[in-house]
Amino acid sequence: MKKQLFLYLFILSALLNVFTYMYYSKKDAVIEKRFEEKNKNIRDSITVLSDKLYDSNYFSLETNDRAQDYLEDYNIDELMPKVKEALISYNDDKLGNKYVDQSPIDGKKFIINKIKILNHRWIIVDYSNSDYWGEALIQYFIADDKSISFETIKTYLYQKQIIQQ
């Protein structure tokens, strides 16, 4: 009887060892497979985001080689902030930024909030007076003395949105 008990215990422990070995060996494979799937998803997400970033920057002086060639006498990394600062400096006027072509409404002046330099000649801006919002396409010129001048091409003021609560 004692021999049978030891035999059963030996068989049971051998089976437990085999099952434990199989579990841990397959566990590593399952974890590796999950890891690879997550890495693939991450790589796909990065690819999608990279494509979206490329598409969104298609119209940008930073990525437009032809526009940069036109401005070959200038350092683009220094020029872009100077152009933005020059345009933003008009926000200090008591009537608002004159390049948005909007007079103050209800005593609130229009100022430029965001600027995107599209190429060697055009800028698109977002402007508001905190109640109304609009966009403008502005042309810029760089003179030989490196002064910057602007000319408004077109503006659009959106209708005021009434928020219902």
mmCIF file of C-alpha atoms in Angstrom:
data_model
loop_
_atom_site.group_PDB
_atom_site.id
_atom_site.type_symbol
_atom_site.label_atom_id
_atom_site.label_comp_id
_atom_site.label_asym_id
_atom_site.label_seq_id
_atom_site.Cartn_x
_atom_site.Cartn_y
_atom_site.Cartn_z
ATOM 1 C CA MET A 1 0.000 0.000 0.000
ATOM 2 C CA LYS A 2 2.835 2.336 0.882
ATOM 3 C CA LYS A 3 4.533 1.578 -2.427
ATOM 4 C CA GLN A 4 1.353 2.382 -4.351
ATOM 5 C CA LEU A 5 0.980 5.663 -2.510
ATOM 6 C CA PHE A 6 4.557 6.656 -3.393
ATOM 7 C CA LEU A 7 3.998 5.548 -6.969
ATOM 8 C CA TYR A 8 0.835 7.693 -7.238
ATOM 9 C CA LEU A 9 2.631 10.647 -5.621
ATOM 10 C CA PHE A 10 5.569 10.221 -8.000
ATOM 11 C CA ILE A 11 3.261 10.093 -11.052
ATOM 12 C CA LEU A 12 1.293 13.081 -9.747
ATOM 13 C CA SER A 13 4.452 15.135 -9.167
ATOM 14 C CA ALA A 14 5.796 14.171 -12.612
ATOM 15 C CA LEU A 15 2.511 15.271 -14.218
ATOM 16 C CA LEU A 16 2.569 18.527 -12.247
ATOM 17 C CA ASN A 17 6.148 19.163 -13.391
ATOM 18 C CA VAL A 18 5.240 18.487 -17.027
ATOM 19 C CA PHE A 19 2.181 20.775 -16.860
ATOM 20 C CA THR A 20 4.169 23.483 -15.063
ATOM 21 C CA TYR A 21 6.943 23.266 -17.656
ATOM 22 C CA MET A 22 4.442 23.461 -20.521
ATOM 23 C CA TYR A 23 2.629 26.398 -18.912
ATOM 24 C CA TYR A 24 5.768 28.471 -18.385
ATOM 25 C CA SER A 25 7.253 27.666 -21.795
ATOM 26 C CA LYS A 26 4.037 28.634 -23.589
ATOM 27 C CA LYS A 27 3.525 31.638 -21.316
ATOM 28 C CA ASP A 28 6.733 33.194 -22.646
ATOM 29 C CA ALA A 29 5.597 32.590 -26.215
ATOM 30 C CA VAL A 30 2.184 34.144 -25.529
ATOM 31 C CA ILE A 31 3.768 37.171 -23.873
ATOM 32 C CA GLU A 32 6.196 37.530 -26.776
ATOM 33 C CA LYS A 33 3.311 37.342 -29.251
ATOM 34 C CA ARG A 34 1.352 40.040 -27.357
ATOM 35 C CA PHE A 35 4.477 42.201 -27.204
ATOM 36 C CA GLU A 36 4.970 41.872 -30.973
ATOM 37 C CA GLU A 37 1.316 42.728 -31.642
ATOM 38 C CA LYS A 38 1.548 45.841 -29.443
ATOM 39 C CA ASN A 39 4.809 46.861 -31.146
ATOM 40 C CA LYS A 40 3.160 46.455 -34.539
ATOM 41 C CA ASN A 41 0.224 48.597 -33.426
ATOM 42 C CA ILE A 42 2.600 51.243 -32.074
ATOM 43 C CA ARG A 43 4.612 51.241 -35.307
ATOM 44 C CA ASP A 44 1.390 51.563 -37.320
ATOM 45 C CA SER A 45 0.229 54.446 -35.102
ATOM 46 C CA ILE A 46 3.574 56.201 -35.489
ATOM 47 C CA THR A 47 3.380 55.772 -39.258
ATOM 48 C CA VAL A 48 -0.148 57.194 -39.351
ATOM 49 C CA LEU A 49 0.850 60.152 -37.165
ATOM 50 C CA SER A 50 3.957 60.777 -39.268
ATOM 51 C CA ASP A 51 1.845 60.806 -42.417
ATOM 52 C CA LYS A 52 -0.642 63.222 -40.837
ATOM 53 C CA LEU A 53 2.193 65.488 -39.703
ATOM 54 C CA TYR A 54 3.713 65.432 -43.174
ATOM 55 C CA ASP A 55 0.341 66.263 -44.734
ATOM 56 C CA SER A 56 -0.349 69.063 -42.265
ATOM 57 C CA ASN A 57 3.073 70.594 -42.890
ATOM 58 C CA TYR A 58 2.867 70.305 -46.656
ATOM 59 C CA PHE A 59 2.016 74.004 -46.878
ATOM 60 C CA SER A 60 4.751 75.301 -44.614
ATOM 61 C CA LEU A 61 7.915 77.249 -45.235
ATOM 62 C CA GLU A 62 9.749 74.786 -42.992
ATOM 63 C CA THR A 63 9.193 71.917 -45.446
ATOM 64 C CA ASN A 64 8.886 73.768 -48.756
ATOM 65 C CA ASP A 65 12.268 73.463 -50.479
ATOM 66 C CA ARG A 66 11.298 75.683 -53.412
ATOM 67 C CA ALA A 67 10.217 78.493 -51.112
ATOM 68 C CA GLN A 68 13.414 78.079 -49.099
ATOM 69 C CA ASP A 69 15.436 78.287 -52.321
ATOM 70 C CA TYR A 70 13.689 81.573 -53.087
ATOM 71 C CA LEU A 71 14.841 82.841 -49.692
ATOM 72 C CA GLU A 72 18.346 81.433 -50.046
ATOM 73 C CA ASP A 73 19.925 84.642 -48.720
ATOM 74 C CA TYR A 74 18.142 84.187 -45.370
ATOM 75 C CA ASN A 75 18.366 81.695 -42.566
ATOM 76 C CA ILE A 76 14.837 80.275 -42.408
ATOM 77 C CA ASP A 77 15.107 79.420 -38.699
ATOM 78 C CA GLU A 78 15.878 83.074 -37.927
ATOM 79 C CA LEU A 79 13.538 84.581 -40.516
ATOM 80 C CA MET A 80 10.330 82.842 -39.445
ATOM 81 C CA PRO A 81 10.332 84.197 -35.851
ATOM 82 C CA LYS A 82 11.176 87.690 -37.157
ATOM 83 C CA VAL A 83 8.229 87.632 -39.560
ATOM 84 C CA LYS A 84 5.892 86.374 -36.822
ATOM 85 C CA GLU A 85 7.124 88.958 -34.320
ATOM 86 C CA ALA A 86 6.776 91.754 -36.864
ATOM 87 C CA LEU A 87 3.169 90.798 -37.571
ATOM 88 C CA ILE A 88 2.259 90.243 -33.912
ATOM 89 C CA SER A 89 3.736 93.640 -32.981
ATOM 90 C CA TYR A 90 0.744 95.278 -34.701
ATOM 91 C CA ASN A 91 -1.517 93.729 -32.021
ATOM 92 C CA ASP A 92 -0.442 96.541 -29.663
ATOM 93 C CA ASP A 93 -2.270 99.188 -31.694
ATOM 94 C CA LYS A 94 -5.302 100.600 -29.837
ATOM 95 C CA LEU A 95 -7.545 99.711 -32.799
ATOM 96 C CA GLY A 96 -6.134 96.187 -33.078
ATOM 97 C CA ASN A 97 -3.993 94.576 -35.723
ATOM 98 C CA LYS A 98 -4.494 96.489 -38.966
ATOM 99 C CA TYR A 99 -3.767 93.447 -41.149
ATOM 100 C CA VAL A 100 -6.956 91.643 -40.117
ATOM 101 C CA ASP A 101 -9.041 94.434 -41.719
ATOM 102 C CA GLN A 102 -11.567 94.465 -38.882
ATOM 103 C CA SER A 103 -12.621 97.460 -36.818
ATOM 104 C CA PRO A 104 -13.200 96.905 -33.104
ATOM 105 C CA ILE A 105 -16.634 95.509 -32.257
ATOM 106 C CA ASP A 106 -18.202 96.475 -28.927
ATOM 107 C CA GLY A 107 -14.939 98.196 -28.030
ATOM 108 C CA LYS A 108 -12.937 94.972 -28.393
ATOM 109 C CA LYS A 109 -10.044 95.099 -30.826
ATOM 110 C CA PHE A 110 -9.066 92.222 -33.089
ATOM 111 C CA ILE A 111 -5.652 90.689 -32.545
ATOM 112 C CA ILE A 112 -3.782 87.875 -34.227
ATOM 113 C CA ASN A 113 -3.589 84.676 -32.176
ATOM 114 C CA LYS A 114 -1.859 82.167 -34.448
ATOM 115 C CA ILE A 115 0.361 82.483 -37.471
ATOM 116 C CA LYS A 116 1.448 79.889 -40.023
ATOM 117 C CA ILE A 117 3.956 80.873 -42.673
ATOM 118 C CA LEU A 118 2.894 78.950 -45.760
ATOM 119 C CA ASN A 119 5.742 79.772 -48.127
ATOM 120 C CA HIS A 120 8.077 82.576 -49.174
ATOM 121 C CA ARG A 121 5.163 84.959 -49.735
ATOM 122 C CA TRP A 122 1.991 84.011 -47.826
ATOM 123 C CA ILE A 123 0.928 83.757 -44.205
ATOM 124 C CA ILE A 124 -2.365 82.483 -42.817
ATOM 125 C CA VAL A 125 -3.480 83.849 -39.451
ATOM 126 C CA ASP A 126 -6.198 83.240 -36.913
ATOM 127 C CA TYR A 127 -7.545 86.346 -35.175
ATOM 128 C CA SER A 128 -10.223 87.228 -32.647
ATOM 129 C CA ASN A 129 -11.581 89.816 -30.254
ATOM 130 C CA SER A 130 -12.685 87.094 -27.781
ATOM 131 C CA ASP A 131 -16.268 87.166 -29.148
ATOM 132 C CA TYR A 132 -15.676 86.886 -32.889
ATOM 133 C CA TRP A 133 -13.106 84.784 -34.698
ATOM 134 C CA GLY A 134 -11.702 85.025 -38.178
ATOM 135 C CA GLU A 135 -8.912 84.078 -40.515
ATOM 136 C CA ALA A 136 -6.824 86.113 -42.905
ATOM 137 C CA LEU A 137 -4.432 85.447 -45.749
ATOM 138 C CA ILE A 138 -1.575 87.936 -45.654
ATOM 139 C CA GLN A 139 1.228 88.488 -48.109
ATOM 140 C CA TYR A 140 4.640 89.466 -46.767
ATOM 141 C CA PHE A 141 7.662 91.046 -48.383
ATOM 142 C CA ILE A 142 11.265 91.262 -47.260
ATOM 143 C CA ALA A 143 13.064 94.369 -48.485
ATOM 144 C CA ASP A 144 16.775 94.597 -49.269
ATOM 145 C CA ASP A 145 17.337 96.266 -45.900
ATOM 146 C CA LYS A 146 15.679 93.147 -44.346
ATOM 147 C CA SER A 147 12.622 95.094 -43.228
ATOM 148 C CA ILE A 148 9.361 93.187 -43.429
ATOM 149 C CA SER A 149 6.125 94.587 -44.833
ATOM 150 C CA PHE A 150 2.685 93.034 -45.061
ATOM 151 C CA GLU A 151 -0.364 93.260 -47.291
ATOM 152 C CA THR A 152 -3.732 91.712 -46.521
ATOM 153 C CA ILE A 153 -5.043 89.554 -49.357
ATOM 154 C CA LYS A 154 -8.337 88.320 -47.889
ATOM 155 C CA THR A 155 -10.015 88.070 -44.495
ATOM 156 C CA TYR A 156 -13.007 86.171 -43.242
ATOM 157 C CA LEU A 157 -14.899 86.840 -40.018
ATOM 158 C CA TYR A 158 -17.065 83.977 -38.762
ATOM 159 C CA GLN A 159 -20.548 84.645 -37.443
ATOM 160 C CA LYS A 160 -20.805 84.877 -33.691
ATOM 161 C CA GLN A 161 -21.816 81.550 -32.212
ATOM 162 C CA ILE A 162 -24.443 81.732 -29.493
ATOM 163 C CA ILE A 163 -23.796 79.057 -26.905
ATOM 164 C CA GLN A 164 -26.999 77.653 -25.450
ATOM 165 C CA GLN A 165 -26.929 76.255 -21.960
#
